[in-house]
Steps between C-alpha positions, in 0.01 A plus 500: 500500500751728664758638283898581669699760383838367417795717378716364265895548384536595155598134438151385583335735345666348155394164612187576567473732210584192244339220638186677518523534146534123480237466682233661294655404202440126652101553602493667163632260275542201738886516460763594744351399809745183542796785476338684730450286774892344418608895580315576728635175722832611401446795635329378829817253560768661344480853566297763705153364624180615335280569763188270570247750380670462126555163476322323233380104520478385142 
């Protein structure tokens, strides 16, 4: 699987940054994924797009 190089704004980063979080803290306790994927659409919609290498199906 290729991997892109994508530079982020400082914003992003902070995004990302969290909702990583969430996401291990979901596949390690089986919590959080259902805010995840509600943020991560909010994001996708409502503000900058995530680019399709980082999107997530859940």
């Amino acid at each position: 699987m290729a991997q892109a190089t994508v530079e982020v704004t400082t914003e992003e980063q902070a995004f990302y940054a969290e909702n990583g979080y969430l996401l291990v803290k979901g596949l390690v306790s089986g919590a959080g994924i259902a805010e995840l994927k509600e943020r991560l659409e909010a994001y996708m919609y409502d503000r900058l797009p995530v680019p399709e290498d980082v999107r997530i199906q859940v």
